[in-house]
Coordinates of C-alpha atoms and ligand atoms in Angstrom, one line a residue:
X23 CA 0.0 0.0 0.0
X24 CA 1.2 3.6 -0.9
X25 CA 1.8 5.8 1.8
X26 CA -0.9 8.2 0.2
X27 CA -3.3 5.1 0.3
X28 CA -2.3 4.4 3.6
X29 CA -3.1 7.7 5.0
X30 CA -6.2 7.7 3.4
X31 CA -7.6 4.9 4.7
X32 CA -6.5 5.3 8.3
X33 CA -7.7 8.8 8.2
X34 CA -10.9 8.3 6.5
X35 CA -11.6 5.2 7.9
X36 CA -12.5 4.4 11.9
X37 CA -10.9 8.1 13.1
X38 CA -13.1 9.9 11.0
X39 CA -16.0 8.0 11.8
X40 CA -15.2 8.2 15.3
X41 CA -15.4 12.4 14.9
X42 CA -19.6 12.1 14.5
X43 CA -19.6 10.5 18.2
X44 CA -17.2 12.0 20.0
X45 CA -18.3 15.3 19.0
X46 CA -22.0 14.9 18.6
X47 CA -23.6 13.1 21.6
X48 CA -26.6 14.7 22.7
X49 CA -28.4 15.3 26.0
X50 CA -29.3 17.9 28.2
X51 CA -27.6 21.5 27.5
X52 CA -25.3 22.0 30.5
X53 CA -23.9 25.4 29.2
X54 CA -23.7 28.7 31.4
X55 CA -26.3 31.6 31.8
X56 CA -25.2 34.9 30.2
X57 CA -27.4 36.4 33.2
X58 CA -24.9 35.3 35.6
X59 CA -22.3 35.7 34.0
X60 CA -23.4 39.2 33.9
X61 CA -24.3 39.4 37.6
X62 CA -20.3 37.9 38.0
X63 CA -18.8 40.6 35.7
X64 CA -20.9 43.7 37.8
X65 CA -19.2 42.4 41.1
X66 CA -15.6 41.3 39.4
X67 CA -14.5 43.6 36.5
X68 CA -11.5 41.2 35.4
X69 CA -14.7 39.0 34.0
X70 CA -13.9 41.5 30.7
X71 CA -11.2 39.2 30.1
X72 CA -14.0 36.2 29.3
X73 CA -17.0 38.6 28.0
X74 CA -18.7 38.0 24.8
X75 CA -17.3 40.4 22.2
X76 CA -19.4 43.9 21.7
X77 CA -19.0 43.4 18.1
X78 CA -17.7 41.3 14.8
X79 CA -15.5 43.6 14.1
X80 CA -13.3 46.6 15.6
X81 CA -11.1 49.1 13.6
X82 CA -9.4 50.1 12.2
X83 CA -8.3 52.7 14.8
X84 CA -5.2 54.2 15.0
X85 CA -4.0 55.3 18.7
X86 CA -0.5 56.9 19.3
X87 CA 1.6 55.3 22.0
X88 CA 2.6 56.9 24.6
X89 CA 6.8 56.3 25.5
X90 CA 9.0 56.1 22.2
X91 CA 9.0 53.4 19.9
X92 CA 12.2 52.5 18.5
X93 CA 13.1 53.3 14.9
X94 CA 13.5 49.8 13.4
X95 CA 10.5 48.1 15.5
X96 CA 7.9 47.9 12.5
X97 CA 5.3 45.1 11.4
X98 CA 1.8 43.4 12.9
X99 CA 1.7 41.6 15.9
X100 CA -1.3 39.4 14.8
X101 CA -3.2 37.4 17.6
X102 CA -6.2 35.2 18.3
X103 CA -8.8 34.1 20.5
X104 CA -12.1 33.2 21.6
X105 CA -14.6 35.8 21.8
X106 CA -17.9 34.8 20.9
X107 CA -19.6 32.7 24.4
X108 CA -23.3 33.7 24.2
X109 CA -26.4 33.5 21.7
X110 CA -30.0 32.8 22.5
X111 CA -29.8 33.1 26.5
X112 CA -27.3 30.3 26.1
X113 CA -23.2 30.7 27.8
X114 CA -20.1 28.4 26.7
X115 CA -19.1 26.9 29.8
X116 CA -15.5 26.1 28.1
X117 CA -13.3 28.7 27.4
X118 CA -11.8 27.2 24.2
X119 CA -15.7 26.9 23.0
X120 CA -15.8 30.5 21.9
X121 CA -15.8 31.8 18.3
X122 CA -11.8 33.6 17.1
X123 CA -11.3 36.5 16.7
X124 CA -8.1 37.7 15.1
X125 CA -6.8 41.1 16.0
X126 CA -3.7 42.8 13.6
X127 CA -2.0 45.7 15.9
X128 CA 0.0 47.4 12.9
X129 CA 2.9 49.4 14.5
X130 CA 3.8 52.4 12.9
X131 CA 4.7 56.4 12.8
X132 CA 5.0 56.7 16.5
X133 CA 1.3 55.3 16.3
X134 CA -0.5 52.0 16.2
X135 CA -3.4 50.6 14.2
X136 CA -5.4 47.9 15.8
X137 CA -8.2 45.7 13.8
X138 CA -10.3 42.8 15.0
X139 CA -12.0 40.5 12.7
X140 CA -14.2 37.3 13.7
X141 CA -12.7 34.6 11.7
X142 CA -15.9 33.9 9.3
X143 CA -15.7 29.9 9.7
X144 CA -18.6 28.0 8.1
X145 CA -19.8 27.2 11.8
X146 CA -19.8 31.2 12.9
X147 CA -21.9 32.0 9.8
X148 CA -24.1 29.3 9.9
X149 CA -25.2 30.1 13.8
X150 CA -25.1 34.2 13.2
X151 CA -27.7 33.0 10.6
X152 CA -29.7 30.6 13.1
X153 CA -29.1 33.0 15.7
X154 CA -28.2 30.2 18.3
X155 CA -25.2 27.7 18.8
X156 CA -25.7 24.7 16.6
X157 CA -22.7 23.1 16.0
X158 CA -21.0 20.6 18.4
X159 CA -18.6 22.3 20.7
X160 CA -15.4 21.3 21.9
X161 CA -15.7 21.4 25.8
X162 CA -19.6 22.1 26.0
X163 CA -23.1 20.3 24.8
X164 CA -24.9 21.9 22.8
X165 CA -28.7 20.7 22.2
X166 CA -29.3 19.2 18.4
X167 CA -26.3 19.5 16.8
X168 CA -26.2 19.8 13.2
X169 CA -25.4 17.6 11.7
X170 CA -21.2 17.7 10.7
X171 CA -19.5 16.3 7.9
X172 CA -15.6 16.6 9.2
X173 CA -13.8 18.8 11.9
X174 CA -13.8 21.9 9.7
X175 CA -17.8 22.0 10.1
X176 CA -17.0 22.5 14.0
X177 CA -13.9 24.7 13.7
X178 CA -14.0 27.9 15.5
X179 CA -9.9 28.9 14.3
X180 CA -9.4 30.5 17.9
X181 CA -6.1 29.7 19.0
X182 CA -3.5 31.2 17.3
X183 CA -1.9 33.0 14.2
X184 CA 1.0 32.1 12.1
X185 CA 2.5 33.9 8.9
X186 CA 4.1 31.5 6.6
X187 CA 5.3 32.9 3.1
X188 CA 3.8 36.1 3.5
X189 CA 0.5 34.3 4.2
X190 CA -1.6 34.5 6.8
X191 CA -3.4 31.7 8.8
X192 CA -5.7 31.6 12.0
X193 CA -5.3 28.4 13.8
X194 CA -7.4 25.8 15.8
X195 CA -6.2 22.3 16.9
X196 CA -9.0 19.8 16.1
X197 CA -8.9 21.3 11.8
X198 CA -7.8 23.4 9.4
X199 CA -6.0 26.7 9.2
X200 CA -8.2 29.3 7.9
X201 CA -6.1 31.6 5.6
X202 CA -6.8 35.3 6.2
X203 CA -5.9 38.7 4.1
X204 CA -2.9 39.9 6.8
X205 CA -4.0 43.7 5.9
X206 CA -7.9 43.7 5.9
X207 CA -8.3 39.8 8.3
X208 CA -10.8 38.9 6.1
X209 CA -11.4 35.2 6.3
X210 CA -10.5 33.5 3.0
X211 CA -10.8 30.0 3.1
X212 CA -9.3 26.8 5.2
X213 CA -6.1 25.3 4.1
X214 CA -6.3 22.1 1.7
X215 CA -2.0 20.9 2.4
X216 CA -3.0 18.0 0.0
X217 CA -6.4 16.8 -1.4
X218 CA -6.4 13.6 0.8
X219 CA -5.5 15.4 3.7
X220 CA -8.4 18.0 3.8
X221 CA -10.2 18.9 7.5
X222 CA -7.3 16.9 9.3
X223 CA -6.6 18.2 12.1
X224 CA -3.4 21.5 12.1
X225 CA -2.3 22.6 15.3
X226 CA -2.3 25.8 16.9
X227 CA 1.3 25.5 17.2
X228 CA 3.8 25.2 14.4
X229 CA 7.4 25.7 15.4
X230 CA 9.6 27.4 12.8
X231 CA 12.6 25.4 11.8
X232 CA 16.2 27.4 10.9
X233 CA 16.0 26.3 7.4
X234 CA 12.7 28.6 7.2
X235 CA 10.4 25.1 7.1
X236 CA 7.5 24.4 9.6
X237 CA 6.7 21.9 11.7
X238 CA 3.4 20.9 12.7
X239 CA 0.7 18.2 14.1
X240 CA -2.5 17.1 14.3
X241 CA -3.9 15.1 17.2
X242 CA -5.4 12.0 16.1
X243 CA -7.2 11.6 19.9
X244 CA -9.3 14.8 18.3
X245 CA -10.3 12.2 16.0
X246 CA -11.0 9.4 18.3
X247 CA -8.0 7.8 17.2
X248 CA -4.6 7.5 19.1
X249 CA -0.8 9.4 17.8
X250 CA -0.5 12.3 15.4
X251 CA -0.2 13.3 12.0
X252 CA 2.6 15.1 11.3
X253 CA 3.2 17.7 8.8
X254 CA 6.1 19.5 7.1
X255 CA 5.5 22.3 5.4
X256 CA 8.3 24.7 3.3
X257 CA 8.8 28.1 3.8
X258 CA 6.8 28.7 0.9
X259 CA 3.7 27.3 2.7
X260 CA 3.9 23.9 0.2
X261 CA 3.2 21.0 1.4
X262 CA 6.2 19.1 2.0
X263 CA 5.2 16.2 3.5
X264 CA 2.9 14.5 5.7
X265 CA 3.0 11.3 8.3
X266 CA 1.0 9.7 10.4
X267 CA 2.5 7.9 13.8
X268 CA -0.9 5.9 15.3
X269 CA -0.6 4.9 19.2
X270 CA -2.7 2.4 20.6
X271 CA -3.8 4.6 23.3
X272 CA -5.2 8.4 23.5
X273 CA -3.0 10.5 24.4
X274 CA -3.6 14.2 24.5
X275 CA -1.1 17.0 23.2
X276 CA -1.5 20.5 22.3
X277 CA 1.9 21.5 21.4
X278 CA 5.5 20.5 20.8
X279 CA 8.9 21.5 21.3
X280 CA 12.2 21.0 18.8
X281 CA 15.9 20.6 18.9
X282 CA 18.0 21.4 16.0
X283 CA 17.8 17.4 15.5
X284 CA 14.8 16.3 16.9
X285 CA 11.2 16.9 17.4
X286 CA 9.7 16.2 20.9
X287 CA 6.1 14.9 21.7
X288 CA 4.2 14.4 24.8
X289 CA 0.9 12.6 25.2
X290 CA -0.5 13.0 28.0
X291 CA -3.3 9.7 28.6
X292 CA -6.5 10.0 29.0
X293 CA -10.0 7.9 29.6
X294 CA -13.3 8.9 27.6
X295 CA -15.9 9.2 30.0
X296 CA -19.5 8.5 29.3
X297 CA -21.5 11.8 27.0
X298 CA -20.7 15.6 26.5
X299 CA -18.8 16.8 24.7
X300 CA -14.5 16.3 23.7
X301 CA -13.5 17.8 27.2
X302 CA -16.6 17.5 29.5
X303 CA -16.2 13.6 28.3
X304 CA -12.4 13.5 28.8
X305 CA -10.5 12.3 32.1
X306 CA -6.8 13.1 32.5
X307 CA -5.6 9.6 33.7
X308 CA -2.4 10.9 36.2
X309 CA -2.1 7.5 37.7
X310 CA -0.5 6.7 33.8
X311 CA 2.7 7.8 32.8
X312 CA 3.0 9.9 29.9
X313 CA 4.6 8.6 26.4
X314 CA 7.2 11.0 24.9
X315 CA 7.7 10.4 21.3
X316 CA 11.2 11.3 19.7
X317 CA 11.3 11.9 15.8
X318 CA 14.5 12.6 14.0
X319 CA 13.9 15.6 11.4
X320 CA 15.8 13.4 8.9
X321 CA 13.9 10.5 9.2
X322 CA 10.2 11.7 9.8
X323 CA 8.5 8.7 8.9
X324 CA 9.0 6.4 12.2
X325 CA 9.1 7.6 15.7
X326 CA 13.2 7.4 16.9
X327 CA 12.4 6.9 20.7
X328 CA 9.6 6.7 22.7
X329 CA 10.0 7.0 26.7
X330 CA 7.7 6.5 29.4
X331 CA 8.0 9.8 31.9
X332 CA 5.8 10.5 35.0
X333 CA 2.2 12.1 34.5
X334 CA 2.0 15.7 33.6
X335 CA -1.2 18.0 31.8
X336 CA 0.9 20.3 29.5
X337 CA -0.2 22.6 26.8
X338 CA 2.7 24.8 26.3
X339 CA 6.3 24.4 25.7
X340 CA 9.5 26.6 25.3
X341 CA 12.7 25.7 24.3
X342 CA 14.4 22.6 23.9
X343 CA 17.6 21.8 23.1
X344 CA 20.5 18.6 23.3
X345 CA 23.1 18.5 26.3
X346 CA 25.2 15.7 25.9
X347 CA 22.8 12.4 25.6
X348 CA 20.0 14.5 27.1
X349 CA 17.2 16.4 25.4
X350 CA 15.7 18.8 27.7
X351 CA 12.2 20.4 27.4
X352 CA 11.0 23.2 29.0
X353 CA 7.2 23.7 29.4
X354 CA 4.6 24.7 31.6
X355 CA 3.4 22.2 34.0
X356 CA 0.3 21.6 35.3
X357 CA -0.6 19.3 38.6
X358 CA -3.9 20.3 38.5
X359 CA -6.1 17.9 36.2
X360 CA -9.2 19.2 36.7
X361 CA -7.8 23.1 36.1
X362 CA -5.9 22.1 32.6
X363 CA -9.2 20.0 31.6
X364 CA -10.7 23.4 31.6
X365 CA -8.6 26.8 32.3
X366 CA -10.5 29.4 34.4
X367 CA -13.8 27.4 34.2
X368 CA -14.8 29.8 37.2
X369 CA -14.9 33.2 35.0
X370 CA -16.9 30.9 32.4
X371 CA -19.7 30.6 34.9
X372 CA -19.3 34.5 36.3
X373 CA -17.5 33.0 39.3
X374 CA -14.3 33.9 41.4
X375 CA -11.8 31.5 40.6
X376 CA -8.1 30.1 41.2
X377 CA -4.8 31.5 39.1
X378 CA -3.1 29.2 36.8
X379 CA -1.0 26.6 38.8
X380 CA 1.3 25.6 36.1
X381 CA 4.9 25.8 36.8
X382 CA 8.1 26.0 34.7
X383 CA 9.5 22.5 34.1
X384 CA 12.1 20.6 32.5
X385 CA 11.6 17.1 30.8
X386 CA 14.8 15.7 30.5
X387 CA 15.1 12.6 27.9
X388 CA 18.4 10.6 28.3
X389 CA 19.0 9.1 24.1
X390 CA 21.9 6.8 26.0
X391 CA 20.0 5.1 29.1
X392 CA 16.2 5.8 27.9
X393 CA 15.0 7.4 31.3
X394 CA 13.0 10.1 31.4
X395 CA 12.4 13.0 33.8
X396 CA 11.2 16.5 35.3
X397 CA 12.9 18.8 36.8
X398 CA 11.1 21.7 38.2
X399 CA 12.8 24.8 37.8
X400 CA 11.2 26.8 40.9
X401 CA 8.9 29.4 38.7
X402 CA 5.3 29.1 39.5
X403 CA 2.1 30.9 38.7
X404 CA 3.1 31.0 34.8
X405 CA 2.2 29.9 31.2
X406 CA 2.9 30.6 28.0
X407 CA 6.2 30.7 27.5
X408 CA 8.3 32.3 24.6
X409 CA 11.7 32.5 23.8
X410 CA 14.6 34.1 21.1
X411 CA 14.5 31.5 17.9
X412 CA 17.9 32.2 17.1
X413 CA 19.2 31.1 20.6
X414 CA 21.6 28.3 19.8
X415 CA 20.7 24.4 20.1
X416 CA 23.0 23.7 22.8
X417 CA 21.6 25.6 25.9
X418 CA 18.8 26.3 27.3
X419 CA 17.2 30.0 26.0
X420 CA 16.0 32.8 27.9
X421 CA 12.2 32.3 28.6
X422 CA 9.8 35.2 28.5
X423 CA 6.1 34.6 30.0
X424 CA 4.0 36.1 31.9
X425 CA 3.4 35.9 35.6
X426 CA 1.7 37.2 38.7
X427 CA 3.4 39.3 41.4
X428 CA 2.3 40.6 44.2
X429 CA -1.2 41.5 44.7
X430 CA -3.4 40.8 41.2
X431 CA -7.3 41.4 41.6
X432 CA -8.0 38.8 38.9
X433 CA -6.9 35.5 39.1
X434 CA -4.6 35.9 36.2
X435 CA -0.9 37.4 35.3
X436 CA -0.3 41.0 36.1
X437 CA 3.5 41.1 34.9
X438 CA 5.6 39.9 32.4
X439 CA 9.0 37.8 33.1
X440 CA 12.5 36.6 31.5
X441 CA 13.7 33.2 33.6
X442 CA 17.1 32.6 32.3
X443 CA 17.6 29.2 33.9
X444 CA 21.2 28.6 33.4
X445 CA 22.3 31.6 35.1
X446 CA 19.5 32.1 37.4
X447 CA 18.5 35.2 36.4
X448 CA 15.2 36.8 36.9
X449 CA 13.4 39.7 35.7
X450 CA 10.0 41.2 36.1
X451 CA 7.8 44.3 35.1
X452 CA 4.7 44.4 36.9
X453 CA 2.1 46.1 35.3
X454 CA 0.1 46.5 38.3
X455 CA -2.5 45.1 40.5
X456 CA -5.5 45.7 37.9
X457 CA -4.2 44.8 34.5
X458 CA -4.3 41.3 33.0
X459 CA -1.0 40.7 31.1
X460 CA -1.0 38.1 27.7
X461 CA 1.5 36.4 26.1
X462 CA 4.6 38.5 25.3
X463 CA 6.0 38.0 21.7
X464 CA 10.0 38.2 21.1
X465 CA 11.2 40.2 18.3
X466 CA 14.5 40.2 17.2
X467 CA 16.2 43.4 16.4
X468 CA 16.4 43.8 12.8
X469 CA 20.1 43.1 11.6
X470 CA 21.3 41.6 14.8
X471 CA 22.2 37.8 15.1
X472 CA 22.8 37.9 18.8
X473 CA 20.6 36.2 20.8
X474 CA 17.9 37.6 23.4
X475 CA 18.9 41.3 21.5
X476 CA 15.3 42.9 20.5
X477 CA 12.1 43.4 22.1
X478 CA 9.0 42.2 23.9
X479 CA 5.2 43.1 22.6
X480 CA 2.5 41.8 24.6
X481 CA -1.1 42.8 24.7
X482 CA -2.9 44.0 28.2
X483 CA -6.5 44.3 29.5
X484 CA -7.4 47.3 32.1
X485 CA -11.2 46.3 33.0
X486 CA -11.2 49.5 35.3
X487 CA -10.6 51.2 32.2
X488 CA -12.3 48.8 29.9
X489 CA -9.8 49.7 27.7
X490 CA -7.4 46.9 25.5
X491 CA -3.8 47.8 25.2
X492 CA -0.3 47.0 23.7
X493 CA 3.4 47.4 25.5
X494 CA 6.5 47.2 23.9
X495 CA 9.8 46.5 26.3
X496 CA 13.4 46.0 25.4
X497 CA 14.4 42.0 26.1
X498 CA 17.1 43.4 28.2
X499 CA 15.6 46.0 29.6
X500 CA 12.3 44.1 31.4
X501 CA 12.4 45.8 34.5
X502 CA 12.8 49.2 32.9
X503 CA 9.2 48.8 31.9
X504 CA 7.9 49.4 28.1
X505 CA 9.3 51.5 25.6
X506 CA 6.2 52.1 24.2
X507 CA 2.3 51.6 25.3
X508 CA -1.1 52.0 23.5
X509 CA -4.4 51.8 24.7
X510 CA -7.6 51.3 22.6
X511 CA -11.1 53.1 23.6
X512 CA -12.3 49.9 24.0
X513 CA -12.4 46.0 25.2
X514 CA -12.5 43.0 23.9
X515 CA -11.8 39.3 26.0
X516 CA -8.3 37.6 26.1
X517 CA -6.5 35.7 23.8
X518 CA -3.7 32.9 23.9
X519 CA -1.7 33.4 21.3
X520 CA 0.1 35.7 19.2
X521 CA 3.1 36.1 16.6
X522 CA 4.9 39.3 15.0
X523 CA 5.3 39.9 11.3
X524 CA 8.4 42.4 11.1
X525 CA 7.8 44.6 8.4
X526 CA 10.6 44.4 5.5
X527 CA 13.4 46.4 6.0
Ligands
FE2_630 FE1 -1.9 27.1 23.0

């Protein structure tokens, strides 16, 4: 059998058929109430940070930044995330339920130019027109479901943003990348790689290789199925190639890590509960060890190593790079099952609830003797971590997240970081006790090849204000506070993920 064939009929075989089940069992609606949700937000202002967008679109609307911006920091952060919870008296009680939105901040003149665009998926379109949710959700029932034909009929592209040859594509795990125009964000359509591979599922997070390529996945446990698919795709955003790795048993991922060498995966198991929907029906299993897949880059067509490493619910990584036999991971580490099965459930319902309880961690993978390990490395209250591409594959990178410290009135990040490991180095901005601090983006300084030299952008929310904003900070500099800040005469919820299209020189 070809390896075409073969693709085919695993993927369009039992997986596929599995998708109708997993994602469309019915029952009783078990979603929030926008009424208290709206009680919650009166009494807690940070609730902004989970409110249903005010509108489908926002911008364009240029705002000057206050602080200077320096002369060669130019280009679009672009970022995405769920926005639409509510129709028809009915509340998303998952936060990864709701509708993307993609927002372009365009930096330029002393001045920045924000727009936000909901992605206009078949499944937003079709429920603006029914005027009610319709379409199976990932982490909430919703009452008779039409009726789907593959994941891109249930894809909500609200995770993340990527640019790959000048092109621009809004991201979702459980389908395909929806391409976007990157000046106007109009939603184009989602990404075919190859005919045979249509509505598979395309992570949220493709890593960048030095050769200007992309790595990616799709989960095949989104699919009812166990292992990935991999993809490979050239810095002309061809098709390369594409492979599928099966497992016997689910195991969930979300994201991935690389060394020059290798690519790093970690399932994380899990038991299917009876009903609901992908995560109400989904049990982290932490009495199981977690499988850690090793693929050389040269050989992506079989798994190098596999390793058995004690339980852990991760959905981020940062760097990773080889010391000696070792591979070592960094990521963000959850111990808290029922938190990572469904982040800041509490502000979904309106509630008070707990700060993220991840912590920075090292998985370290011995090639020589096969054992596997973390190491925590003493940073808690973080996530989403970020670091300097161009940091070289034999030590560990600076790593840029946020964080909270000192007193935060929402339970969320109120600063942003740098943990240089290594040297055990530390250093914070804190925005202050009000503001809810996102994911920072590096940018390296135009023309420079020296590591950790260039900048931070990172988008805020002031509900006191109910105002959305943008800092820029010098790498080095953290402490110093931004360079630059805007702020927008108006709100819109939180995002996770972001990444920075530096304008031609
Ligand atoms: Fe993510």
């Amino acid at each position: 059998m070809d390896r075409r064939r073969f693709l085919r009929t695993l993927l369009s075989g039992a997986t596929v058929a599995a998708l109708g089940p997993a994602l469309l069992r019915g029952g009783e609606a078990l979603a929030g109430d926008p009424a208290e949700f709206a009680a919650g937000l009166r009494e807690r202002p940070y609730l902004a940070g989970w409110r249903q967008v005010a509108a489908e679109a926002f911008g364009p609307t240029t705002v000057q930044l206050e602080g200077r911006l320096p002369a060669d920091f130019a280009g679009t952060l672009y970022r995405n995330g769920p926005a639409w919870f509510e129709r028809d008296g009915f509340r998303y009680e998952h936060w990864f339920d709701g509708d993307g939105m993609v927002h372009g901040w365009h930096f330029g003149n002393g001045a920045v130019t924000h727009r936000g665009r909901m992605v206009q998926t078949p499944k937003f379109q079709r429920e603006q027109r029914a005027g009610r949710f319709n379409t199976p959700a990932a982490g909430t029932t919703i009452a008779e479901p039409v009726a789907i034909r593959n994941n891109d009929d249930a894809n909500t592209a609200n995770t993340s943003v990527v640019t790959i040859g000048g092109r621009l594509f809004a991201l979702y795990e459980g389908g395909s990348a929806f391409e976007l125009d990157p000046d106007e964000l109009a939603t184009l359509e989602p990404t075919t790689w190859r005919p045979d591979l249509q509505a598979l599922p395309f992570s949220a997070h493709p890593l960048r290789d030095r050769d200007g390529s992309w790595w990616n996945f799709g989960a095949l446990s989104l699919m009812g199925g166990g292992g990935l698919l991999l993809w490979h795709i050239g810095a002309d955003a061809r098709l390369i190639d594409a492979h599928v790795h099966a497992l016997d048993a689910p195991g969930y991922l979300h994201a991935f890590a690389q060394t020059d060498r290798y690519l790093v995966f970690l399932m994380t198991p899990f038991d299917r509960t009876a009903g609901g929907s992908f995560f109400e029906s989904m049990a982290f299993a932490p009495q199981r060890p977690c499988t850690a897949l090793v693929i050389d880059k040269t050989a992506p067509d079989r798994v190098m190593r596999r390793f058995e490493v004690d339980f852990a619910a991760i959905y981020h990584f940062g760097d990773a790079f080889e010391r000696g036999s070792e591979l070592i991971v960094r990521a963000a580490h959850h111990d808290d099952v029922e938190h990572a099965r469904s982040p800041h459930r509490a502000a979904m319902f309106g509630h008070a609830g707990a700060a993220s309880p991840a912590q920075l961690a090292e998985l370290r993978l011995d090639l020589r003797t096969g054992r596997a390990r973390w190491h925590m490395l003493g940073v808690p209250g973080m996530e989403f971590p970020l670091f300097d591409a161009r940091t070289a594959g034999d030590s560990g990178a600076r790593l840029y997240m946020p964080a909270t410290v000192g007193e935060a009135s929402a339970p969320y990040f109120n600063a942003v970081q740098m943990i240089d490991a290594a040297a055990d180095l530390r250093t914070v901005h804190r925005y202050g006790r009000d503001i809810l601090v996102e994911e920072h983006v590096f940018v390296p300084r135009p023309g420079s090849t020296r590591p950790d030299d260039g900048w931070l952008v990172g988008t805020l929310l002031d509900p006191t204000r109910d105002r959305s904003g943008i800092a820029v900070l010098d790498a080095q500099r953290i402490g110093d506070g931004p360079l630059a800040t805007a702020w927008l005469p108006y709100a819109f919820p939180l995002g996770f993920h972001g990444h920075f299209a530096q304008a031609a020189a």
